[in-house]
Coordinates of C-alpha atoms in Angstrom, one line a residue:
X16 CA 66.9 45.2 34.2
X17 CA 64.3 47.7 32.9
X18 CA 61.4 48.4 34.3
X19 CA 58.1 50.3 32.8
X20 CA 55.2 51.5 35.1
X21 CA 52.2 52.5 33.4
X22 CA 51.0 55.2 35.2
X23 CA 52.1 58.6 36.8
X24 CA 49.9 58.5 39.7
X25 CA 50.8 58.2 43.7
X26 CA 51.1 54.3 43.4
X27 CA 53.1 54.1 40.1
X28 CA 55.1 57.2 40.9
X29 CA 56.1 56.2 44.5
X30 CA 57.7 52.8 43.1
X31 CA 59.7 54.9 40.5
X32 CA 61.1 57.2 43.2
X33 CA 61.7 54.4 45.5
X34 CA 63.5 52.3 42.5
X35 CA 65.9 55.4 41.6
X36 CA 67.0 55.6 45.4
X37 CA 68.4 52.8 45.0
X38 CA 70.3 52.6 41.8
X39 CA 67.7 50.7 39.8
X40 CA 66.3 52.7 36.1
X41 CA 62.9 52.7 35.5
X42 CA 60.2 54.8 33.0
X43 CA 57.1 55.9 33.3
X44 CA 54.8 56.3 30.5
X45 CA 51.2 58.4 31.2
X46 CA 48.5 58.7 29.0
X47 CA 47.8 62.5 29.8
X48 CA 49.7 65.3 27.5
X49 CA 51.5 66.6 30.5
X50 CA 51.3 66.8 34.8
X51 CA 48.5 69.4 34.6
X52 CA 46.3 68.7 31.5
X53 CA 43.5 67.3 34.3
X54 CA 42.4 67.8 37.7
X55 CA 43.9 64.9 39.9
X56 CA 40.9 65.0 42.6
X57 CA 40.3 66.2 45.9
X58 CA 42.1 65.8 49.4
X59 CA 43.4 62.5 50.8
X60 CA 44.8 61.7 54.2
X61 CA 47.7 60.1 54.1
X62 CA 48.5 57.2 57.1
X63 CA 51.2 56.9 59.5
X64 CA 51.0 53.5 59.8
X65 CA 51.1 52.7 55.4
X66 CA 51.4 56.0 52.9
X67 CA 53.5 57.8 55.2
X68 CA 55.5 55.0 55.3
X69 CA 55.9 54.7 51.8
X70 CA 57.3 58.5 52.0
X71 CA 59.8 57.6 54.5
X72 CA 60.9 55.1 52.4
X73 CA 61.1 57.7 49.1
X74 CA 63.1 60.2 51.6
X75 CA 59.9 62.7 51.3
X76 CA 58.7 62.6 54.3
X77 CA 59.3 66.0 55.6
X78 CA 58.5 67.5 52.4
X79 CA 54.9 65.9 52.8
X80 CA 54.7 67.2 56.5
X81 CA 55.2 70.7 55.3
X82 CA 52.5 70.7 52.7
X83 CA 49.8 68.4 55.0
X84 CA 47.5 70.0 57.1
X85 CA 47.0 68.3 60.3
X86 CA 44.0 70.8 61.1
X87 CA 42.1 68.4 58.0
X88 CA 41.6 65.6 60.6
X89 CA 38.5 67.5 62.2
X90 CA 35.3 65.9 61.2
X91 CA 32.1 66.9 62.0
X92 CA 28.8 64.2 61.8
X93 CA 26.0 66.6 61.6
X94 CA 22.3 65.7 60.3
X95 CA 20.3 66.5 57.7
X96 CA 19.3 69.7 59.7
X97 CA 23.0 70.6 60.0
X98 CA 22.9 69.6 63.4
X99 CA 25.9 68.8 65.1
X100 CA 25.9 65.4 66.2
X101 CA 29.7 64.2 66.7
X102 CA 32.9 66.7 66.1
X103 CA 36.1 65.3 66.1
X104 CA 39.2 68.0 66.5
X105 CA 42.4 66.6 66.6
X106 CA 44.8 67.2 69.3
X107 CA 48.1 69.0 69.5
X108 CA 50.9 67.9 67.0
X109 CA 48.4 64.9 65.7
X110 CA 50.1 64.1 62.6
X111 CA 48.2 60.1 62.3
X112 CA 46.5 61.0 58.9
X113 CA 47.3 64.5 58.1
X114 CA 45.1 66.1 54.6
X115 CA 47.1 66.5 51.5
X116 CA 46.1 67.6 48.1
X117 CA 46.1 64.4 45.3
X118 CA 47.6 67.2 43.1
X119 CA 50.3 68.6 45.9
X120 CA 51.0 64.5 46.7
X121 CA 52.1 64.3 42.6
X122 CA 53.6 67.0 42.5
X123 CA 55.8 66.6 45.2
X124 CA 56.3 62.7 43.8
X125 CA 56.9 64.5 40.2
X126 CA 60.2 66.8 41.8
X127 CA 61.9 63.8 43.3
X128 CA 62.4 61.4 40.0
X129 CA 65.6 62.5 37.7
X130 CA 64.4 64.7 34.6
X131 CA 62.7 62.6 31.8
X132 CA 61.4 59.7 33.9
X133 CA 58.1 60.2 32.8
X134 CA 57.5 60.0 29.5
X135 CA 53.6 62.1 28.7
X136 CA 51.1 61.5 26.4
X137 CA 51.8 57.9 25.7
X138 CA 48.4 56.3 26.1
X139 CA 48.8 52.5 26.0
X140 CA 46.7 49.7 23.9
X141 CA 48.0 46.6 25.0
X142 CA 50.9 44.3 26.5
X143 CA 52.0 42.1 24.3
X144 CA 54.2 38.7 26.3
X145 CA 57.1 38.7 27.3
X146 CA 56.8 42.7 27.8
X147 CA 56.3 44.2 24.9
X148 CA 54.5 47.5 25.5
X149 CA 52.2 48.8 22.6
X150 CA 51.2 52.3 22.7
X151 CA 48.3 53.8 20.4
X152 CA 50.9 55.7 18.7
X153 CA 52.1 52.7 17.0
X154 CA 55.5 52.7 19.4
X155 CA 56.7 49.6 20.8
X156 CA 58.8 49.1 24.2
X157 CA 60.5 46.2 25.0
X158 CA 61.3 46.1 28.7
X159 CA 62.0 43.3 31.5
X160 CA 59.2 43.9 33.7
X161 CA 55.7 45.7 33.2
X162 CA 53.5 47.2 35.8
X163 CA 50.7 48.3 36.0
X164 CA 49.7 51.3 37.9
X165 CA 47.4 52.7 35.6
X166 CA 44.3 52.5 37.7
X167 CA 40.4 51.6 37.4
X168 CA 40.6 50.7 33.5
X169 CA 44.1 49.3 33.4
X170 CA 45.1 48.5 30.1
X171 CA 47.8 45.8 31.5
X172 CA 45.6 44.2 33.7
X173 CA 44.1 42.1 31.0
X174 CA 47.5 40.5 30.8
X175 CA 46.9 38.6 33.7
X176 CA 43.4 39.0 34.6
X177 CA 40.3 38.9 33.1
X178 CA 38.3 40.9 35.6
X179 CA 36.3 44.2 35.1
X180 CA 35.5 46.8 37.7
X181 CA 31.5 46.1 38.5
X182 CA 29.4 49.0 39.1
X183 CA 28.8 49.0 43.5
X184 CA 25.3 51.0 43.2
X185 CA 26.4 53.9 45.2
X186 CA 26.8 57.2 43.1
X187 CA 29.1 59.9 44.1
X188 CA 27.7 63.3 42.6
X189 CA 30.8 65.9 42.6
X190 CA 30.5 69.9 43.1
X191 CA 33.3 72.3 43.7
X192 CA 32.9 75.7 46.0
X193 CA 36.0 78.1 45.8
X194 CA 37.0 80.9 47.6
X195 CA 35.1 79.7 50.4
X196 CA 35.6 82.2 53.3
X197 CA 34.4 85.2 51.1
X198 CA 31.8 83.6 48.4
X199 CA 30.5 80.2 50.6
X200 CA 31.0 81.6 55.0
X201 CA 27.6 80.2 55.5
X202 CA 29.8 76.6 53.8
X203 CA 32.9 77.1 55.3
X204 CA 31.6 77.6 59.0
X205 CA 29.5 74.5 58.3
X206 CA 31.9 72.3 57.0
X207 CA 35.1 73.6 59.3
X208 CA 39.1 73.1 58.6
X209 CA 38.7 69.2 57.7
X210 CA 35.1 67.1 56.7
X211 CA 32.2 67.6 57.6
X212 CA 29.0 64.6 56.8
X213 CA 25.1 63.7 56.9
X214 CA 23.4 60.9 56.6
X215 CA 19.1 59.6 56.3
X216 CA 19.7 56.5 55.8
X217 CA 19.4 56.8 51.6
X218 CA 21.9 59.9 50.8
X219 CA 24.6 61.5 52.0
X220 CA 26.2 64.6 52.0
X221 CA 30.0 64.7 52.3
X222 CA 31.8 67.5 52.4
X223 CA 35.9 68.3 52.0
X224 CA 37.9 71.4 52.5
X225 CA 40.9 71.1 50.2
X226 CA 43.7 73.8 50.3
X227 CA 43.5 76.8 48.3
X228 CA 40.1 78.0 49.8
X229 CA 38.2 75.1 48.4
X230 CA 35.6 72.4 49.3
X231 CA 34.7 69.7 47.7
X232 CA 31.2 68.1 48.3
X233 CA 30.3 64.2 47.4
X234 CA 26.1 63.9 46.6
X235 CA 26.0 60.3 47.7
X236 CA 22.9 57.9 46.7
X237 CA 21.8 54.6 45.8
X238 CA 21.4 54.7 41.9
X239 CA 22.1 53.5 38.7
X240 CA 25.2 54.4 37.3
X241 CA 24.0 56.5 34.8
X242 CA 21.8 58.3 36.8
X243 CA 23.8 61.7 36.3
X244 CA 23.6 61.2 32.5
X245 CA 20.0 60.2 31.9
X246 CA 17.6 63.4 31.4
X247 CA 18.0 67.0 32.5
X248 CA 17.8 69.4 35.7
X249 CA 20.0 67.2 37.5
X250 CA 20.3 69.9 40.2
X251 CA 16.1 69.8 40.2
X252 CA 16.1 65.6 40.9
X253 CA 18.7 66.3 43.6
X254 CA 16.1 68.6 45.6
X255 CA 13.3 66.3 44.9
X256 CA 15.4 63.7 46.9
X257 CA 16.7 65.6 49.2
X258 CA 13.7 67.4 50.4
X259 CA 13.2 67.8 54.1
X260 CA 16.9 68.7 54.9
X261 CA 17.6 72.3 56.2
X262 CA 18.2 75.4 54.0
X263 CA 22.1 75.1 54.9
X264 CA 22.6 71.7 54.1
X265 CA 20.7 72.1 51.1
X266 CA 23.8 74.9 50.0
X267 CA 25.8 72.1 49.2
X268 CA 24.1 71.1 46.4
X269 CA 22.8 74.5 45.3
X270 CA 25.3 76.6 45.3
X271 CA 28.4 74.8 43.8
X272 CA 30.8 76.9 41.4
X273 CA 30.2 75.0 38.1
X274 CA 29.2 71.7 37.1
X275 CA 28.2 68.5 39.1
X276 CA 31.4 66.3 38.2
X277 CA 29.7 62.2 37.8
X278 CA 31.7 59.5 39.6
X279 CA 30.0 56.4 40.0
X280 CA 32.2 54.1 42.2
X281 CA 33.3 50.6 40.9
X282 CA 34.8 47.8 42.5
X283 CA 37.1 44.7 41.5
X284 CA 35.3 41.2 42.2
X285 CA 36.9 39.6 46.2
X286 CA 39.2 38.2 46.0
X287 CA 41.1 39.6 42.6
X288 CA 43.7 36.6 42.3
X289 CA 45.7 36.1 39.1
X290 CA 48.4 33.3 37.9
X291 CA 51.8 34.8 38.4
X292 CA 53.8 36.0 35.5
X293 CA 57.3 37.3 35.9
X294 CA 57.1 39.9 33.6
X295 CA 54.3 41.4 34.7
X296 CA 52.6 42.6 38.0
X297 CA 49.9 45.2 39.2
X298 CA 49.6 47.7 42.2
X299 CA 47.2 50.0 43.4
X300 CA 43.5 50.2 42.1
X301 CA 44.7 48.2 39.2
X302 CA 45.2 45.3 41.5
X303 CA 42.2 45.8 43.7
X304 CA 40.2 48.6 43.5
X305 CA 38.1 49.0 46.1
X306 CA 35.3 51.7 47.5
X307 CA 36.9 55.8 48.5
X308 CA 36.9 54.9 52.2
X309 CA 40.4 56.2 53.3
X310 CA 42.7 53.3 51.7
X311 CA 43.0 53.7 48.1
X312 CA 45.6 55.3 47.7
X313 CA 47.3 54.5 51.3
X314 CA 47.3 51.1 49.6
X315 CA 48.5 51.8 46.4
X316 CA 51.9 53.8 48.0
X317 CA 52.1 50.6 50.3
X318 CA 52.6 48.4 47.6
X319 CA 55.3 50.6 45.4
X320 CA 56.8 50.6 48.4
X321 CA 57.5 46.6 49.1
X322 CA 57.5 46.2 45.4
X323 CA 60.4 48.3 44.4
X324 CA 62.6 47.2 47.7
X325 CA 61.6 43.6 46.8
X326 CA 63.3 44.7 43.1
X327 CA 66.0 45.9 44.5
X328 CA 66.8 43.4 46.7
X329 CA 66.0 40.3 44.4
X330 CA 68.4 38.2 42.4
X331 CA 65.5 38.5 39.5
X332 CA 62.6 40.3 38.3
X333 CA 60.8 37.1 38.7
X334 CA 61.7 36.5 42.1
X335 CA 60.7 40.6 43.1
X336 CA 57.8 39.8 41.6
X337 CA 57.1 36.6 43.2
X338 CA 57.8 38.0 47.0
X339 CA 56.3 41.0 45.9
X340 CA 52.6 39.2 45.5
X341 CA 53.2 36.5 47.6
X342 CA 52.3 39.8 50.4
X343 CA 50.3 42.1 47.9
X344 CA 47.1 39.7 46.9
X345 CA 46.5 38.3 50.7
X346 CA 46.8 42.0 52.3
X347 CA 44.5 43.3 49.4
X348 CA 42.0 40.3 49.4
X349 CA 41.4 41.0 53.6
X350 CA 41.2 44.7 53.3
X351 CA 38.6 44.2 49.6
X352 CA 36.6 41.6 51.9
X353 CA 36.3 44.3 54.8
X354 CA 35.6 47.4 52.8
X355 CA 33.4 45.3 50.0
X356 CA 29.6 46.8 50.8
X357 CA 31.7 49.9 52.9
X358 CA 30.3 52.5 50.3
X359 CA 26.8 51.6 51.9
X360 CA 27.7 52.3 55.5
X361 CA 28.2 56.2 53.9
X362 CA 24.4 56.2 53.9
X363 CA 23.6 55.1 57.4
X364 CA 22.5 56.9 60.1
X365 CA 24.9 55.4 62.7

């Protein structure tokens, strides 16, 4: 058979690892030039109960264990005094959702598959039946079975699905703080070795320390998605409507090194169902996108994990893809129907 993921992310990378373990070819094709033309995000915590799973399965377990940090799992609830209201601090040898790096996580994905699996800069304009690949380039690929691991925007989901991400009326507001323990101390001892939040009820603050001396804080509100992009002295609205929180919170938004980074969160409509096709199938946000609350990408190793075993084990790509969905939509549908107004619940008090 051969197999073509769209998409050199943790999903689409996990099931191409996974798929060479056992024997089976497979290509990736990514739209970006090469593995470090763009920043790939902030810190996730990886599950032991689904992502870390998926690395047992791709035989990278350990590897991820030496890069994680365990000491990520603190969080601190503070309010919008910088009060300290709840502090979690994990225990001894807790290694339940330990912090790694989106940009360690690929990396470390990107060392295990054989040299030229993923083939860069091939941006992809549509899926033509029965898998024919059409790149912007004016290249073709034939191939057996298509999936789509190429995000948000997927270009294949189309193919099956007519849905488009809707806009979830929460705004994430993105600024960057490095070389925190000498330029930010006042951040650092605030936020702590893991995540640090505050809430009034119409904003948040969140706040992230990566590795490498960074953090990452999240501006949260309830606004239109073009908020960011419509007039000037963004920084100027931001105090306006965050006025009455304390000098050091205030730091987060003030003294950031470099722009504000816009990310508006989207959604996929609940349940995201599509007629099966055994050519084609989806996986991670591509599949079901759902609100930043801890699953995304926990999900999205999950099913390159169960999708690439069931190719493996299948007497056809049809019937992978059959048992492969047949788990995939149900599990997504419950978890879309839990998380569905979860972004909200980042603005409450409680």
């Amino acid at each position: 058979m051969t197999i073509s993921i769209i998409g050199a992310g943790p999903g689409g990378l996990t099931c191409a690892r996974i798929l060479q373990k056992h024997g089976v070819p497979v290509t990736v094709y990514d739209r970006d030039p090469h593995p470090r033309a763009r920043n790939q995000g902030g810190t996730l915590d990886l599950h032991a109960d689904d992502g870390q799973l998926a690395l047992r399965e791709a035989g990278l377990l350990d590897e991820f264990f030496a890069l994680a940090r365990p000491e990520g799992q603190e969080m601190r609830k503070l309010d919008p005094l910088g009060r300290l209201l709840e502090h979690h601090v994990p225990a001894e040898g807790e290694m339940f959702k330990p912090e790694i790096d989106r940009g360690q996580l690929r990396e470390l994905l990107l060392d295990s598959l054989e040299p030229g699996t993923v083939h860069w800069g091939r941006t992809l304009d549509r899926v033509e039946a029965p898998g024919r690949l059409l790149f912007t380039d004016g290249a073709t690929v034939e191939t057996d079975l298509v999936i789509g691991a190429d995000g948000a925007w997927s270009r294949v989901r189309p193919t099956v699905s007519a849905a488009v991400p809707e806009y979830a009326g929460i705004t994430f507001l993105e600024a960057w703080f490095d070389d925190v323990e000498n330029a930010h101390p006042e951040l650092a001892e605030l936020v702590g070795q893991g995540s640090a939040m505050a809430a009034d009820g119409e904003r948040c603050l969140f706040a992230q320390r990566n590795s490498g001396d960074h953090i990452r804080v999240y501006i949260i509100q309830r606004l239109p998605a073009d908020w960011a992009k419509s007039g000037t002295d963004v920084r100027g609205r931001l105090l306006d409507a965050f006025s009455g929180w304390s000098p050091s919170m205030l730091r987060m938004i003030t003294d950031n090194d470099g722009p504000y980074v816009d990310r508006p969160l989207y959604v996929l409509p609940v349940p995201h169902t599509w007629e099966q096709k055994p050519w084609v199938t989806l996986l991670g946000d591509a599949a079901h996108l759902m609100p930043p609350l801890g699953v995304g990408v926990n999900l999205a190793m999950v099913d390159a994990c169960e999708l690439a075993l069931a190719l493996a084990g299948s007497a056809s790509v049809g019937d992978a893809v059959a048992l492969y969905e047949k788990t995939m939509l149900p599990r997504s549908e419950e978890i879309a129907r839990r998380l569905k107004n979860g972004a909200e619940g980042l603005l409450d008090v409680d």
